[in-house]
PDB file of C-alpha atoms in Angstrom:
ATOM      1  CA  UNK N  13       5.348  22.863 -11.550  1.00 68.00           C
ATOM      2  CA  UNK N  14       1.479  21.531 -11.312  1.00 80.00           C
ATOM      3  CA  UNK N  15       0.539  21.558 -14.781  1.00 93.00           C
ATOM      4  CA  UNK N  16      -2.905  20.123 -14.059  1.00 96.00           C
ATOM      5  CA  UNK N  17      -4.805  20.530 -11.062  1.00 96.00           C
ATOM      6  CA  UNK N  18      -7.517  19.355  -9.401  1.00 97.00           C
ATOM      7  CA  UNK N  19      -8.883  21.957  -6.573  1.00 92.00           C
ATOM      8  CA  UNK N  20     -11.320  19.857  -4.907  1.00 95.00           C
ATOM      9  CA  UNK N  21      -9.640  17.337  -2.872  1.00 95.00           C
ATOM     10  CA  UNK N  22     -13.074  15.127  -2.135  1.00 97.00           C
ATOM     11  CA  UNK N  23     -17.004  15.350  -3.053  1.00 97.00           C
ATOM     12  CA  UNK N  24     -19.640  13.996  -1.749  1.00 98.00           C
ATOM     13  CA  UNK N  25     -23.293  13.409  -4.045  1.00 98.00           C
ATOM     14  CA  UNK N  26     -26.075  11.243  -3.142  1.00 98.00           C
ATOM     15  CA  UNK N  27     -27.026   8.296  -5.170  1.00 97.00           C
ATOM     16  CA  UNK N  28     -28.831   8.912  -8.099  1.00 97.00           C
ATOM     17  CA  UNK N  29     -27.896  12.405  -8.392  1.00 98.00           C
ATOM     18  CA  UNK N  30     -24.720  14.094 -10.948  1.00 98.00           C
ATOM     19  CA  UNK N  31     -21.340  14.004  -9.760  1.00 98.00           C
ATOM     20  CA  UNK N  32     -19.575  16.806 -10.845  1.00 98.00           C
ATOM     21  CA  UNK N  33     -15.246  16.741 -11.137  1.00 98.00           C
ATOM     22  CA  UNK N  34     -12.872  19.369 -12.317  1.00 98.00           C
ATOM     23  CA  UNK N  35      -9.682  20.088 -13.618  1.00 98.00           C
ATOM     24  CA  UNK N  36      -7.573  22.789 -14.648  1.00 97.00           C
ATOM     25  CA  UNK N  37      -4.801  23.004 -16.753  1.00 97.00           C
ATOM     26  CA  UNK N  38      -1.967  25.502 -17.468  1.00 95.00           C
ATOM     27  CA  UNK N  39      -0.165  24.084 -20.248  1.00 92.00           C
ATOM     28  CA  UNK N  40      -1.715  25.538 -23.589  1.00 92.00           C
ATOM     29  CA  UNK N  41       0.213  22.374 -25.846  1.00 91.00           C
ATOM     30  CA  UNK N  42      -1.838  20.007 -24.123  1.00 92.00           C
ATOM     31  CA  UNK N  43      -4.750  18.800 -26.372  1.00 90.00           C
ATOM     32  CA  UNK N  44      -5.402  15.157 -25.156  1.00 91.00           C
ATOM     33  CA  UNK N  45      -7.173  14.143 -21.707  1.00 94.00           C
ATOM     34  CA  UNK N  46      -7.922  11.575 -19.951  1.00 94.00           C
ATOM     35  CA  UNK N  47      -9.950  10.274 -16.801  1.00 97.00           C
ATOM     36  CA  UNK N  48      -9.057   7.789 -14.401  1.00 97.00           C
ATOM     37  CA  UNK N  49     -10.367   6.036 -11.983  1.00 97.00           C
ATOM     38  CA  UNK N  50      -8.309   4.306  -9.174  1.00 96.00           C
ATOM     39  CA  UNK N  51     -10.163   2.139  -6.273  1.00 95.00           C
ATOM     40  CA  UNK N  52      -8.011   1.548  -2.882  1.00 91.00           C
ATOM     41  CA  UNK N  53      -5.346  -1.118  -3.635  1.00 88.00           C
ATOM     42  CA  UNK N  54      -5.648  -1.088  -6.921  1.00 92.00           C
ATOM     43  CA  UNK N  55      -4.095   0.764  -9.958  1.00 93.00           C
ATOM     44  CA  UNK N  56      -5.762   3.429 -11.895  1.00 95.00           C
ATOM     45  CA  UNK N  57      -8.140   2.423 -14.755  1.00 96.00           C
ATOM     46  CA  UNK N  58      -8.572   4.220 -17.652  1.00 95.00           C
ATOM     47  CA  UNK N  59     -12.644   5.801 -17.790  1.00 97.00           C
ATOM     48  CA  UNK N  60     -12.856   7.956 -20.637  1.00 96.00           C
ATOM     49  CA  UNK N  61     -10.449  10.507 -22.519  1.00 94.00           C
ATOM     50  CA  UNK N  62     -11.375  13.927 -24.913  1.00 94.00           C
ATOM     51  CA  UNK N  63      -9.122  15.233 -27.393  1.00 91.00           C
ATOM     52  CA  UNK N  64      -9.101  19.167 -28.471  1.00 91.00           C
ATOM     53  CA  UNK N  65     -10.817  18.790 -31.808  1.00 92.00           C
ATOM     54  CA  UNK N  66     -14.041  17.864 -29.417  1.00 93.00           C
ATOM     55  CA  UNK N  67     -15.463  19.741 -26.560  1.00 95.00           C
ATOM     56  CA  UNK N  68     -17.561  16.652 -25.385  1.00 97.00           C
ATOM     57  CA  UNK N  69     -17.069  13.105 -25.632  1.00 96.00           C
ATOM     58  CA  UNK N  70     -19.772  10.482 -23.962  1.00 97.00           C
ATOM     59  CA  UNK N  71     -19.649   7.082 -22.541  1.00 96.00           C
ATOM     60  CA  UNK N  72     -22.816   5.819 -20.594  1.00 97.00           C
ATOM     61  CA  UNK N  73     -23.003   7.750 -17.665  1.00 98.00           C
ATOM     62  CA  UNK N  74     -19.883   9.046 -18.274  1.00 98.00           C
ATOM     63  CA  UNK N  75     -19.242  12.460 -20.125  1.00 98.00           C
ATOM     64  CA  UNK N  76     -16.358  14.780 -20.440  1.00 98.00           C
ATOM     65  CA  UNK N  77     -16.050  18.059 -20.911  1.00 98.00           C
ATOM     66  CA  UNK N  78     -13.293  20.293 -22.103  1.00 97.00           C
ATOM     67  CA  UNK N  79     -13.574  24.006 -22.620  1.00 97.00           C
ATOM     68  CA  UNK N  80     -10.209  25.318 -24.154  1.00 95.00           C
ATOM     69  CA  UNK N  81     -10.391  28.980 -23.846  1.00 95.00           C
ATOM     70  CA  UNK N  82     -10.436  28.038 -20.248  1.00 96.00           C
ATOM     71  CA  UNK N  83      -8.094  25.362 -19.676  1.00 96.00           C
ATOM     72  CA  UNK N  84     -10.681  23.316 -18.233  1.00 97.00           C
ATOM     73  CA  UNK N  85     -12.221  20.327 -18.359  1.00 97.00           C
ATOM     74  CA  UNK N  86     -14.734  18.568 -16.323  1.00 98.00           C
ATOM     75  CA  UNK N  87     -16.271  14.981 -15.784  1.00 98.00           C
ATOM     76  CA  UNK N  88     -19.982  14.505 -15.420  1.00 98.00           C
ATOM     77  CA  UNK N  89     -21.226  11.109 -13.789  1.00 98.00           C
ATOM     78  CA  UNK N  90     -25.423  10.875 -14.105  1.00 97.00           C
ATOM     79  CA  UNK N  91     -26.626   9.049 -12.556  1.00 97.00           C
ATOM     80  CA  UNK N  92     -24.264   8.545  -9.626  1.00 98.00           C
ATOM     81  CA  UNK N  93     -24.029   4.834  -8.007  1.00 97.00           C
ATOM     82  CA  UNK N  94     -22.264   3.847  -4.748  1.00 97.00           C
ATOM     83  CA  UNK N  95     -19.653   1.759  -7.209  1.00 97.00           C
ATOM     84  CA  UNK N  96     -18.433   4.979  -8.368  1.00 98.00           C
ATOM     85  CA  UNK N  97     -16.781   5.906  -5.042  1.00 98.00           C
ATOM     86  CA  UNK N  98     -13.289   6.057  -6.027  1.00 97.00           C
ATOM     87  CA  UNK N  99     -10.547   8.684  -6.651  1.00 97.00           C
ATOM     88  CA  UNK N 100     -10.419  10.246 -10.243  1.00 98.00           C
ATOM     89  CA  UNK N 101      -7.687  11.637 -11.481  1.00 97.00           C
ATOM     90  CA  UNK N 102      -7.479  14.187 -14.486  1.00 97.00           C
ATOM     91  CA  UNK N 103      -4.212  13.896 -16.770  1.00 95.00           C
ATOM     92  CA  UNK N 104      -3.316  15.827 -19.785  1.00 93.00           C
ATOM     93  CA  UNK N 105      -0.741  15.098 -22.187  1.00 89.00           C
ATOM     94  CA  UNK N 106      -0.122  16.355 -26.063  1.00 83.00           C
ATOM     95  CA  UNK N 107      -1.761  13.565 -28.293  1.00 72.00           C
ATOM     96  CA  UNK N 108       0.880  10.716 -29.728  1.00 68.00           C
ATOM     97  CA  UNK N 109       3.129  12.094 -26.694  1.00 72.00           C
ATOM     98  CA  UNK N 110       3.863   9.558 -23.703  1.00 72.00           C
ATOM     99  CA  UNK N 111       4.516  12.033 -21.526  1.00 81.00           C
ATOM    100  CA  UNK N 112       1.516  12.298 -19.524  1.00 87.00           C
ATOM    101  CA  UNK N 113       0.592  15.047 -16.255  1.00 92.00           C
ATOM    102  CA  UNK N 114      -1.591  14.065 -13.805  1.00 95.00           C
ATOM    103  CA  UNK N 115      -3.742  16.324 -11.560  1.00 96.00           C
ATOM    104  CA  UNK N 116      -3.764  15.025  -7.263  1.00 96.00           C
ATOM    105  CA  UNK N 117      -7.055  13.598  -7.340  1.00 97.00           C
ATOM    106  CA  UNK N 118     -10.616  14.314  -6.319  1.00 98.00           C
ATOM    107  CA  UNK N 119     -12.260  11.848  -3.751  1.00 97.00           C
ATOM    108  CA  UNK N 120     -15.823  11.235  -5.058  1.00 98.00           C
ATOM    109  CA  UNK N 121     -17.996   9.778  -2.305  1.00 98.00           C
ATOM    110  CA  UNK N 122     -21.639   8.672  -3.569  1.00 98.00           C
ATOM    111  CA  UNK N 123     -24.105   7.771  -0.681  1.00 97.00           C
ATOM    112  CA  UNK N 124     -26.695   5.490  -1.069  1.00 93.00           C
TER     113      UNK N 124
ATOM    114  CA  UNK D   2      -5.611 -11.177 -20.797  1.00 65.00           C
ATOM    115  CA  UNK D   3      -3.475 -10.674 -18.045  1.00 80.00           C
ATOM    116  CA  UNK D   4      -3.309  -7.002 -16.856  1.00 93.00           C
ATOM    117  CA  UNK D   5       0.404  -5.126 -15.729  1.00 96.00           C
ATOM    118  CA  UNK D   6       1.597  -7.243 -12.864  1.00 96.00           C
ATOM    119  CA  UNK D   7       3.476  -5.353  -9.971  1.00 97.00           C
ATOM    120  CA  UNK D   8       5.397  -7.192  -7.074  1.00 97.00           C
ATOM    121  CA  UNK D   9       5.923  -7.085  -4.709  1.00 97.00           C
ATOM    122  CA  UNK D  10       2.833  -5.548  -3.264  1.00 96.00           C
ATOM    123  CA  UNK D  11       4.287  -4.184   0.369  1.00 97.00           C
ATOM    124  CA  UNK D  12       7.621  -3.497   0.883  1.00 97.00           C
ATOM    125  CA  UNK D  13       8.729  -2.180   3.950  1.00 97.00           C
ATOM    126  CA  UNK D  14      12.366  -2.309   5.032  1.00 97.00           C
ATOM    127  CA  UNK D  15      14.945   0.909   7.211  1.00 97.00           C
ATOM    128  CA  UNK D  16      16.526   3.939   5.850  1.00 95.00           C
ATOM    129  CA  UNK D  17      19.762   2.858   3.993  1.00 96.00           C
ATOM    130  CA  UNK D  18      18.900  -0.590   2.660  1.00 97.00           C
ATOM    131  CA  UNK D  19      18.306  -1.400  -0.676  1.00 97.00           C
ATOM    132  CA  UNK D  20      14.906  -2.169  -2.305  1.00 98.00           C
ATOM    133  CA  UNK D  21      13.853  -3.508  -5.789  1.00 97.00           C
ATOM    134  CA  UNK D  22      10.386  -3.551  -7.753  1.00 97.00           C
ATOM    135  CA  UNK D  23       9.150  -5.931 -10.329  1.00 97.00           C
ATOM    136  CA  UNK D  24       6.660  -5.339 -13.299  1.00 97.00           C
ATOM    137  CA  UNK D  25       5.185  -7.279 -15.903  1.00 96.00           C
ATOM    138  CA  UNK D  26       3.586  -5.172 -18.602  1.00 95.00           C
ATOM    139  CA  UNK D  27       0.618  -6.523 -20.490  1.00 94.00           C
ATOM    140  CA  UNK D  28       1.709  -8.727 -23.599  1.00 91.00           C
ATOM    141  CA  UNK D  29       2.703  -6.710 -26.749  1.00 88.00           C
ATOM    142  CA  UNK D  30       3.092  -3.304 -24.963  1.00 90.00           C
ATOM    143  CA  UNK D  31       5.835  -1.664 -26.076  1.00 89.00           C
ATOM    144  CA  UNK D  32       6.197   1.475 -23.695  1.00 90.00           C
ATOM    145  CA  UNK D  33       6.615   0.900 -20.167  1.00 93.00           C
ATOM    146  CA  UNK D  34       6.341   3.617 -17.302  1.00 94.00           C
ATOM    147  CA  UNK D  35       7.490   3.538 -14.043  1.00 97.00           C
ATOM    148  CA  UNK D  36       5.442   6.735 -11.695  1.00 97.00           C
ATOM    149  CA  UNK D  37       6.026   7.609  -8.156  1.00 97.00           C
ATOM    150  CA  UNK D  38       2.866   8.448  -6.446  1.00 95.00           C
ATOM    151  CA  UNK D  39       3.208  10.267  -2.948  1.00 94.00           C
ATOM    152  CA  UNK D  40       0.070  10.510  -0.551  1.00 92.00           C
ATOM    153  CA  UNK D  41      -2.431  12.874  -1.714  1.00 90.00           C
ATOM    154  CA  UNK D  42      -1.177  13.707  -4.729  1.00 93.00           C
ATOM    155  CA  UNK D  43      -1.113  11.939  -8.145  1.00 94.00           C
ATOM    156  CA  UNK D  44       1.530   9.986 -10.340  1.00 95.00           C
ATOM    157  CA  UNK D  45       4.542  11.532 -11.212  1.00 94.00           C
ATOM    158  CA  UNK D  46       6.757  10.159 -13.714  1.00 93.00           C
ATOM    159  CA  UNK D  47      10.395   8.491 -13.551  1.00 95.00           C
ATOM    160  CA  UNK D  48      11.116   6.855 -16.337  1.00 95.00           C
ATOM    161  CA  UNK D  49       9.648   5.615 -19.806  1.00 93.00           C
ATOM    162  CA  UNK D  50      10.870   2.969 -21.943  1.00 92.00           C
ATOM    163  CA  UNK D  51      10.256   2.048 -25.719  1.00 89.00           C
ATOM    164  CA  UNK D  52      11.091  -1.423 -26.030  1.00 88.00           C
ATOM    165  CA  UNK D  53      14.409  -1.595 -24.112  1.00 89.00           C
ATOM    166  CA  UNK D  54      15.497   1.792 -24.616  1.00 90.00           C
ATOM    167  CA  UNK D  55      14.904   4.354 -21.671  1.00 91.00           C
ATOM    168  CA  UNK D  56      13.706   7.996 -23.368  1.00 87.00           C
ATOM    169  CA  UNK D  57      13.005   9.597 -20.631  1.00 86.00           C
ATOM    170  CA  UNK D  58      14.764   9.495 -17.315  1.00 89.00           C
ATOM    171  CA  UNK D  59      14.901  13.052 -16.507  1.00 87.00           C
ATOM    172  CA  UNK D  60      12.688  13.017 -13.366  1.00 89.00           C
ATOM    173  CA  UNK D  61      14.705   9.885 -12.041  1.00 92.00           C
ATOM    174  CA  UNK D  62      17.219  10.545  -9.324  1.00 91.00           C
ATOM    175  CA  UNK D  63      20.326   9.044 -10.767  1.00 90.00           C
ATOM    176  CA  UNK D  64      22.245   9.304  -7.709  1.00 94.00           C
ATOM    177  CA  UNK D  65      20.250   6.248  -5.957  1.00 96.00           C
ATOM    178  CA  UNK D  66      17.101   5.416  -8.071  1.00 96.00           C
ATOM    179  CA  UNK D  67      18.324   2.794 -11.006  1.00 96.00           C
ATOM    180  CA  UNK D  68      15.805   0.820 -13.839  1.00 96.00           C
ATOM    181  CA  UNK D  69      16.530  -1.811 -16.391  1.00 95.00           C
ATOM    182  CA  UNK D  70      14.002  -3.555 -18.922  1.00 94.00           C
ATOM    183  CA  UNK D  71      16.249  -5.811 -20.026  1.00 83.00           C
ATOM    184  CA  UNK D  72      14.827  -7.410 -23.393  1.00 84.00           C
ATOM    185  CA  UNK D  73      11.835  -5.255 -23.856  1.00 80.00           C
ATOM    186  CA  UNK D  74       9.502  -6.956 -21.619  1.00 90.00           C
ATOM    187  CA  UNK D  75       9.977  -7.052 -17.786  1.00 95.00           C
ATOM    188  CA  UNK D  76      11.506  -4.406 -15.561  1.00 97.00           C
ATOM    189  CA  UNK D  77      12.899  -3.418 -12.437  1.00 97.00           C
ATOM    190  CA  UNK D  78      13.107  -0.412 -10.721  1.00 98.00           C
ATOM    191  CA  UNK D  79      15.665  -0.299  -7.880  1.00 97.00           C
ATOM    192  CA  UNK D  80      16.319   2.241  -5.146  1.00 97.00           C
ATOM    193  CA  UNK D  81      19.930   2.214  -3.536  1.00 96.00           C
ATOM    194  CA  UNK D  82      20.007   3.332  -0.648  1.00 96.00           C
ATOM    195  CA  UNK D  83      16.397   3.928   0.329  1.00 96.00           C
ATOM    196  CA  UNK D  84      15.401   7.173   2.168  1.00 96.00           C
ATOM    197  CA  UNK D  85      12.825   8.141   4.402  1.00 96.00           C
ATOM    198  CA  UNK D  86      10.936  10.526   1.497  1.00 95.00           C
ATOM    199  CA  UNK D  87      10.948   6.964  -0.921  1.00 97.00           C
ATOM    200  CA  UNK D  88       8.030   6.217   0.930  1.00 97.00           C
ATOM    201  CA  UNK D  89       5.303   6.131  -1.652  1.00 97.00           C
ATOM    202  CA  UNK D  90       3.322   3.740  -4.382  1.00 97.00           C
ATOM    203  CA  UNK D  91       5.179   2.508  -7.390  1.00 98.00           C
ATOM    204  CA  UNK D  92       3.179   2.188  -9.945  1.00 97.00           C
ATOM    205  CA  UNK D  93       4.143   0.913 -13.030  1.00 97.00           C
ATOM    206  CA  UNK D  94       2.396   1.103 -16.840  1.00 96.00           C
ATOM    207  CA  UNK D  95       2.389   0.322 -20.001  1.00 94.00           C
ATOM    208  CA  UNK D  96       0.503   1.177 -23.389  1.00 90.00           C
ATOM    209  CA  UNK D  97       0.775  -0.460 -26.810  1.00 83.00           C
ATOM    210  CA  UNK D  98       1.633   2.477 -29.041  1.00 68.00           C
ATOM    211  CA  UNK D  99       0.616   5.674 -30.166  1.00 52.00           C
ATOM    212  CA  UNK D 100      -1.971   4.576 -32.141  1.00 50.00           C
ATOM    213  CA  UNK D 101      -3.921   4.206 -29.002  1.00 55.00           C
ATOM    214  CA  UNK D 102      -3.205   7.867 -28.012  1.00 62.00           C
ATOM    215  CA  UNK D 103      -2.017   8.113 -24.476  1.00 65.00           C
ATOM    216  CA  UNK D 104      -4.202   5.126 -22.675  1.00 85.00           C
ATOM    217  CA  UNK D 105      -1.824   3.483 -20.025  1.00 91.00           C
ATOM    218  CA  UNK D 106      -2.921   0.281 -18.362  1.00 93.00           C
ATOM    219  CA  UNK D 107      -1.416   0.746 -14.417  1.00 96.00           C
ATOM    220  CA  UNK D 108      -0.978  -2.309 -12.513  1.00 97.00           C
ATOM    221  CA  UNK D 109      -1.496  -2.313  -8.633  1.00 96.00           C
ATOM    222  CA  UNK D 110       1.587  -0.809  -7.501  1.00 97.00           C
ATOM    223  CA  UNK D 111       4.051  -1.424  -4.894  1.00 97.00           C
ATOM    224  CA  UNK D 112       3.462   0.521  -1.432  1.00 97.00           C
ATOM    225  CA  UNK D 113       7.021   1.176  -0.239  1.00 98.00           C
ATOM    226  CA  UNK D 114       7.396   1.894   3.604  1.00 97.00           C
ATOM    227  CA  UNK D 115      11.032   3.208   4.809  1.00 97.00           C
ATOM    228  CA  UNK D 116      11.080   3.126   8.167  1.00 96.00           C
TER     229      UNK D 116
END
């Protein structure tokens, strides 16, 4: 079963502007996230990650959000470059756990 | 420091043959992943080791898929015989504890074509 999920598949912002991801989970033991970032031919790189005591956690341009009582989380990107065109990936796992769910992946698109 | 190392990068062989997959996890990482990663979708999980011990295999499929991290460090993932629906990325990872929460450190990956 999809335990996270990602519903938008790609997105496209112009440069400059905020780049908006979500995610979705269904798993109510989760309580750490994470953000990655994965460029073609490459592996996925860790950006940023939130755990449950926090509802925002901030890193440059970067910020996460994570709203519990919904089982959603989201990644902000202000303001959005053309080096930020990559797929991101949402995971979820329960903190100290290895055992880590990732969502499919939103292709974010930032023209210049 | 030197990042996971994958190889080999490609791989593409026929239904039916065997195929193996290399990784180097970064020095001092103790927990090594290997994840499956079919088109359009993300990772998926197949094994995890802790040192040289696997603890959890359940999503590998025994019947052909086989791994080994012989000594703690390196690994190899092996698929015999390969099927048409092995086609994917191998990725492998590793992290240093649990100290660092859940932060995994992927290395390239292995594109696997059966043909």
């Amino acid at each position: 079963d999809q335990q996270v999920k990602q519903n938008s598949p790609s997105l496209s912002v112009q440069e400059g502007r905020i780049s908006i991801l979500n995610c979705d989970y269904t798993n109510s033991m989760f309580d750490y996230f994470l953000w990655y970032k994965k460029y073609p031919a490459e592996g996925p790189t860790f950006l940023i990650s939130i755990s449950s005591i926090k509802d925002k956690n901030e890193d440059g341009r970067f910020t996460v959000f994570l709203n519990k009582s919904a089982k959603h989380l989201s990644l902000h990107i202000v303001p959005s470059q053309p080096g930020d065109s990559a797929v991101y990936f949402c995971a979820a796992s329960v903190y100290n756990n290895n055992d880590m769910r990732f969502g499919a992946g939103t292709r974010l698109t930032v023209k210049p | 420091e030197a990042g996971v190392v994958q190889s080999p990068r490609y791989k593409i062989i026929e239904k039916k043959q065997p195929v193996a997959f290399w990784c180097n996890p970064i020095s001092g990482h103790n927990t090594l992943y290997w994840y499956r990663q079919n088109l359009g979708q993300g990772p998926e999980l197949l094994i995890r080791y802790e040192n040289e011990e696997a603890v959890d295999d359940s999503q590998l499929p025994k019947d052909r898929f086989s791994a080994e991290r012989l000594k703690g460090v390196d690994s190899t993932l092996k698929i015999q015989p390969a099927e048409l629906g092995d086609s994917a990325v191998y990725l492998c990872a590793s992290s240093l504890d649990s100290r660092e929460g859940n932060i995994q450190y992927f290395g390239a990956g292995t594109r696997l074509s059966v043909l």
